Amino acid sequence: MPVVAGVGWISAQSMGQGRKNTPFKMGSGELPSISRKTVFKTPYTRFSRMDEFSKLGVSAIGLALQDAGLDGRIPKRRVGIVVTTVYGCLHTDLDYFETVAPENGAFASPALFSYTLPNCFLGEAASRFGLTGPGYVVSQQGVSDLSSTRAVLEDMDSDDFESALAGICDLGCPPDFPIEIHKTPGAAFVVVQKNPDAVLKPYGSLYLNQRQEIIFNGKKMLNFIELIRACLKVIPEMAT
């Protein structure tokens, strides 16, 4: 049965990992400035070139992998990523358009252009951590947030994933967004393993029941934030 092996998040109120027992809260507010040293101890030259959406996603993925003991760089490992987003990279798209409009696009920014798709940061994370599994973004209009977790569990049933990250990632509502959705800014990820190793004790079991409800440690989860909170109630100790 799949288990949750790691938890990491960045919100306006806190940034942390489950095993460090960091208080968790994800509410409205301004996200913190994220630098390479915030999450990564070793040099990461590409980090400074990323847009803010990518920095947020890659950093939260890094925190979750660290919490699962999987952040060390190795050539390849078959770990996938599925992330749910409401606004995606629209902030970056708008910033890019600001460089296109003047002078008929003569000064369009190639640096911003390379991040004008919401799945760009998945490639950055895959490159940084040696992840070779499938990766994709689930765009949604609602805020239930469990689409990525459900997708990972369904793909594990089909043997597409052995290990994967499921998460949410949003910078906040862009200016003049046409749909009235108030999505809390921030990113959070859980590491899900179908056949967990013995390095770290997992947080608990995670599966889909016959009604396609997500069950964590015997309790139905209503949204992704509830899943994170349920994990943090069961802080596992390091395996001996």
Tab-separated table of C-alpha atoms in Angstrom:
chain	number	residue	atom	x	y	z
A	1	MET	CA	0.000	0.000	0.000
A	2	PRO	CA	1.353	3.479	-0.835
A	3	VAL	CA	2.644	5.626	2.004
A	4	VAL	CA	3.490	9.287	2.549
A	5	ALA	CA	7.260	9.436	3.023
A	6	GLY	CA	7.916	13.190	3.031
A	7	VAL	CA	6.211	16.554	3.455
A	8	GLY	CA	7.394	20.053	2.512
A	9	TRP	CA	5.738	23.427	2.030
A	10	ILE	CA	6.157	27.177	1.591
A	11	SER	CA	3.376	29.577	2.550
A	12	ALA	CA	2.972	33.195	3.572
A	13	GLN	CA	3.124	32.119	7.217
A	14	SER	CA	5.725	29.357	7.321
A	15	MET	CA	8.206	27.232	5.427
A	16	GLY	CA	9.143	23.772	6.541
A	17	GLN	CA	9.211	20.005	6.586
A	18	GLY	CA	7.309	17.478	8.632
A	19	ARG	CA	10.211	15.868	10.442
A	20	LYS	CA	11.510	19.243	11.589
A	21	ASN	CA	8.192	19.750	13.377
A	22	THR	CA	7.703	23.196	11.837
A	23	PRO	CA	4.310	24.775	12.642
A	24	PHE	CA	2.176	24.598	9.508
A	25	LYS	CA	-0.201	27.270	8.285
A	26	MET	CA	-1.265	28.203	4.783
A	27	GLY	CA	-3.346	31.352	4.596
A	28	SER	CA	-3.591	34.632	2.751
A	29	GLY	CA	-0.627	36.986	2.748
A	30	GLU	CA	2.597	37.728	0.902
A	31	LEU	CA	4.904	34.842	0.164
A	32	PRO	CA	8.492	35.129	1.456
A	33	SER	CA	11.343	35.923	-0.862
A	34	ILE	CA	12.968	32.651	-1.904
A	35	SER	CA	16.691	32.492	-2.566
A	36	ARG	CA	18.814	29.500	-3.451
A	37	LYS	CA	20.173	29.326	0.101
A	38	THR	CA	16.633	29.131	1.472
A	39	VAL	CA	16.423	25.462	0.505
A	40	PHE	CA	19.607	24.389	-1.277
A	41	LYS	CA	22.921	24.235	0.557
A	42	THR	CA	24.981	23.486	-2.547
A	43	PRO	CA	25.409	25.724	-5.628
A	44	TYR	CA	22.467	25.784	-8.046
A	45	THR	CA	23.310	28.190	-10.850
A	46	ARG	CA	19.960	27.930	-12.648
A	47	PHE	CA	17.948	28.926	-9.591
A	48	SER	CA	18.526	32.672	-9.937
A	49	ARG	CA	17.297	32.568	-13.556
A	50	MET	CA	13.928	31.049	-12.698
A	51	ASP	CA	10.670	32.955	-12.486
A	52	GLU	CA	8.990	33.231	-9.070
A	53	PHE	CA	6.474	30.467	-9.800
A	54	SER	CA	9.256	28.015	-10.634
A	55	LYS	CA	11.329	29.023	-7.597
A	56	LEU	CA	8.313	28.391	-5.381
A	57	GLY	CA	7.561	24.974	-6.872
A	58	VAL	CA	11.130	23.693	-7.064
A	59	SER	CA	11.857	24.843	-3.496
A	60	ALA	CA	8.766	23.131	-2.064
A	61	ILE	CA	9.664	19.952	-3.963
A	62	GLY	CA	13.181	20.172	-2.529
A	63	LEU	CA	11.833	20.475	1.006
A	64	ALA	CA	9.574	17.439	0.555
A	65	LEU	CA	12.406	15.339	-0.900
A	66	GLN	CA	14.704	16.403	1.937
A	67	ASP	CA	12.053	15.328	4.421
A	68	ALA	CA	11.863	11.919	2.738
A	69	GLY	CA	15.657	11.557	2.656
A	70	LEU	CA	15.655	11.702	-1.155
A	71	ASP	CA	17.180	15.102	-1.884
A	72	GLY	CA	20.693	13.885	-2.649
A	73	ARG	CA	21.598	14.311	-6.315
A	74	ILE	CA	21.938	11.010	-8.145
A	75	PRO	CA	22.056	10.379	-11.912
A	76	LYS	CA	18.560	8.890	-12.277
A	77	ARG	CA	15.646	7.645	-10.215
A	78	ARG	CA	12.128	6.949	-11.395
A	79	VAL	CA	10.142	9.479	-9.383
A	80	GLY	CA	7.242	11.374	-10.952
A	81	ILE	CA	5.645	14.741	-10.156
A	82	VAL	CA	2.007	15.801	-10.381
A	83	VAL	CA	1.014	19.300	-9.294
A	84	THR	CA	-2.348	21.057	-9.121
A	85	THR	CA	-2.574	24.773	-9.857
A	86	VAL	CA	-5.301	27.353	-10.377
A	87	TYR	CA	-3.313	30.294	-11.740
A	88	GLY	CA	-0.271	28.469	-13.083
A	89	CYS	CA	2.434	30.762	-14.451
A	90	LEU	CA	0.090	33.632	-15.381
A	91	HIS	CA	2.211	36.096	-13.400
A	92	THR	CA	5.188	35.159	-15.575
A	93	ASP	CA	3.080	35.324	-18.732
A	94	LEU	CA	2.034	38.873	-17.837
A	95	ASP	CA	5.616	39.872	-17.054
A	96	TYR	CA	6.717	38.442	-20.398
A	97	PHE	CA	3.984	40.313	-22.264
A	98	GLU	CA	5.233	43.544	-20.696
A	99	THR	CA	8.515	42.957	-22.550
A	100	VAL	CA	6.751	42.057	-25.815
A	101	ALA	CA	4.391	45.024	-26.099
A	102	PRO	CA	7.000	47.804	-26.614
A	103	GLU	CA	8.812	48.083	-29.939
A	104	ASN	CA	6.800	45.262	-31.555
A	105	GLY	CA	8.507	42.635	-29.459
A	106	ALA	CA	12.045	43.715	-30.251
A	107	PHE	CA	13.026	43.403	-26.588
A	108	ALA	CA	10.984	40.336	-25.650
A	109	SER	CA	12.689	38.571	-22.755
A	110	PRO	CA	14.001	35.092	-23.649
A	111	ALA	CA	14.585	34.403	-19.944
A	112	LEU	CA	10.907	34.962	-19.109
A	113	PHE	CA	9.727	33.191	-22.268
A	114	SER	CA	11.372	29.960	-21.145
A	115	TYR	CA	9.039	29.864	-18.122
A	116	THR	CA	5.727	30.740	-19.785
A	117	LEU	CA	4.299	27.238	-19.350
A	118	PRO	CA	3.132	25.998	-15.916
A	119	ASN	CA	5.029	22.712	-16.239
A	120	CYS	CA	8.446	24.321	-16.802
A	121	PHE	CA	9.461	23.997	-13.164
A	122	LEU	CA	8.809	20.243	-13.278
A	123	GLY	CA	11.680	19.956	-15.720
A	124	GLU	CA	13.862	22.079	-13.452
A	125	ALA	CA	13.073	19.820	-10.493
A	126	ALA	CA	13.633	16.683	-12.555
A	127	SER	CA	17.037	17.944	-13.670
A	128	ARG	CA	18.088	19.031	-10.181
A	129	PHE	CA	17.044	15.832	-8.386
A	130	GLY	CA	17.506	13.229	-11.136
A	131	LEU	CA	13.796	12.435	-11.432
A	132	THR	CA	12.913	10.438	-14.561
A	133	GLY	CA	9.267	9.559	-13.899
A	134	PRO	CA	6.271	11.184	-15.614
A	135	GLY	CA	5.456	14.771	-14.671
A	136	TYR	CA	2.419	16.892	-15.428
A	137	VAL	CA	0.265	19.777	-14.225
A	138	VAL	CA	-3.439	19.533	-13.407
A	139	SER	CA	-5.195	22.878	-13.939
A	140	GLN	CA	-8.435	23.379	-12.063
A	141	GLN	CA	-11.023	26.040	-11.324
A	142	GLY	CA	-11.881	24.821	-7.835
A	143	VAL	CA	-9.688	24.681	-4.778
A	144	SER	CA	-10.187	21.136	-3.445
A	145	ASP	CA	-6.516	20.507	-4.293
A	146	LEU	CA	-6.651	16.706	-4.175
A	147	SER	CA	-6.465	16.198	-7.947
A	148	SER	CA	-2.695	15.684	-7.917
A	149	THR	CA	-2.868	13.165	-5.070
A	150	ARG	CA	-5.650	11.238	-6.783
A	151	ALA	CA	-3.720	11.222	-10.062
A	152	VAL	CA	-0.593	9.859	-8.356
A	153	LEU	CA	-2.548	7.066	-6.640
A	154	GLU	CA	-4.357	6.156	-9.861
A	155	ASP	CA	-1.061	6.066	-11.756
A	156	MET	CA	0.424	3.857	-9.038
A	157	ASP	CA	-2.457	1.434	-9.506
A	158	SER	CA	-1.519	1.329	-13.194
A	159	ASP	CA	2.168	0.826	-12.322
A	160	ASP	CA	3.113	4.140	-13.968
A	161	PHE	CA	4.606	5.380	-10.684
A	162	GLU	CA	6.609	3.634	-7.988
A	163	SER	CA	7.362	6.932	-6.234
A	164	ALA	CA	5.997	10.394	-6.932
A	165	LEU	CA	5.467	13.881	-5.579
A	166	ALA	CA	1.907	15.172	-5.385
A	167	GLY	CA	1.346	18.818	-4.639
A	168	ILE	CA	-0.181	22.244	-5.104
A	169	CYS	CA	1.520	25.431	-6.305
A	170	ASP	CA	0.164	28.960	-6.808
A	171	LEU	CA	1.608	32.448	-6.424
A	172	GLY	CA	-1.772	34.035	-5.848
A	173	CYS	CA	-4.397	35.668	-8.017
A	174	PRO	CA	-2.975	37.605	-10.989
A	175	PRO	CA	-4.323	41.100	-11.744
A	176	ASP	CA	-7.762	41.190	-13.411
A	177	PHE	CA	-8.199	37.418	-13.261
A	178	PRO	CA	-11.588	36.757	-14.926
A	179	ILE	CA	-12.801	33.973	-12.597
A	180	GLU	CA	-13.654	34.640	-8.960
A	181	ILE	CA	-11.364	32.157	-7.258
A	182	HIS	CA	-9.507	33.062	-4.109
A	183	LYS	CA	-6.685	30.536	-3.999
A	184	THR	CA	-4.303	30.778	-1.080
A	185	PRO	CA	-0.736	31.425	-2.309
A	186	GLY	CA	1.940	28.854	-1.579
A	187	ALA	CA	3.194	25.406	-2.499
A	188	ALA	CA	3.083	22.089	-0.669
A	189	PHE	CA	4.145	18.589	-1.689
A	190	VAL	CA	4.014	15.075	-0.301
A	191	VAL	CA	6.301	12.245	-1.395
A	192	VAL	CA	4.260	9.098	-2.055
A	193	GLN	CA	5.988	5.727	-2.316
A	194	LYS	CA	4.391	2.506	-3.492
A	195	ASN	CA	7.161	0.323	-2.082
A	196	PRO	CA	8.815	2.422	0.633
A	197	ASP	CA	12.424	1.863	1.607
A	198	ALA	CA	13.549	1.437	5.209
A	199	VAL	CA	15.596	4.615	5.520
A	200	LEU	CA	12.876	6.711	7.131
A	201	LYS	CA	9.669	5.733	8.841
A	202	PRO	CA	6.689	6.919	6.733
A	203	TYR	CA	3.885	9.138	7.968
A	204	GLY	CA	1.240	6.569	7.144
A	205	SER	CA	-0.753	4.830	4.444
A	206	LEU	CA	-2.491	6.597	1.583
A	207	TYR	CA	-4.931	5.022	-0.861
A	208	LEU	CA	-8.121	5.402	-2.910
A	209	ASN	CA	-11.155	3.519	-1.645
A	210	GLN	CA	-13.876	2.059	-3.872
A	211	ARG	CA	-15.646	5.426	-3.997
A	212	GLN	CA	-12.425	7.078	-5.197
A	213	GLU	CA	-12.012	8.939	-1.905
A	214	ILE	CA	-8.505	9.571	-0.626
A	215	ILE	CA	-7.871	7.812	2.661
A	216	PHE	CA	-4.894	8.635	4.882
A	217	ASN	CA	-4.355	6.479	7.961
A	218	GLY	CA	-7.961	5.346	7.814
A	219	LYS	CA	-9.526	8.821	7.494
A	220	LYS	CA	-11.058	10.434	4.406
A	221	MET	CA	-9.225	13.583	3.309
A	222	LEU	CA	-11.295	16.530	2.078
A	223	ASN	CA	-8.499	18.662	0.630
A	224	PHE	CA	-4.735	18.829	0.304
A	225	ILE	CA	-4.256	21.137	3.285
A	226	GLU	CA	-6.083	18.634	5.467
A	227	LEU	CA	-3.743	15.914	4.196
A	228	ILE	CA	-0.680	17.950	5.186
A	229	ARG	CA	-2.138	18.608	8.638
A	230	ALA	CA	-2.966	14.929	9.096
A	231	CYS	CA	0.624	14.009	8.208
A	232	LEU	CA	2.034	16.497	10.697
A	233	LYS	CA	-0.014	14.951	13.491
A	234	VAL	CA	2.037	11.799	12.980
A	235	ILE	CA	5.633	12.997	12.949
A	236	PRO	CA	7.685	9.860	12.267
A	237	GLU	CA	11.036	9.308	13.912
A	238	MET	CA	14.211	8.470	12.061
A	239	ALA	CA	14.513	4.730	11.529
A	240	THR	CA	17.295	3.082	13.476
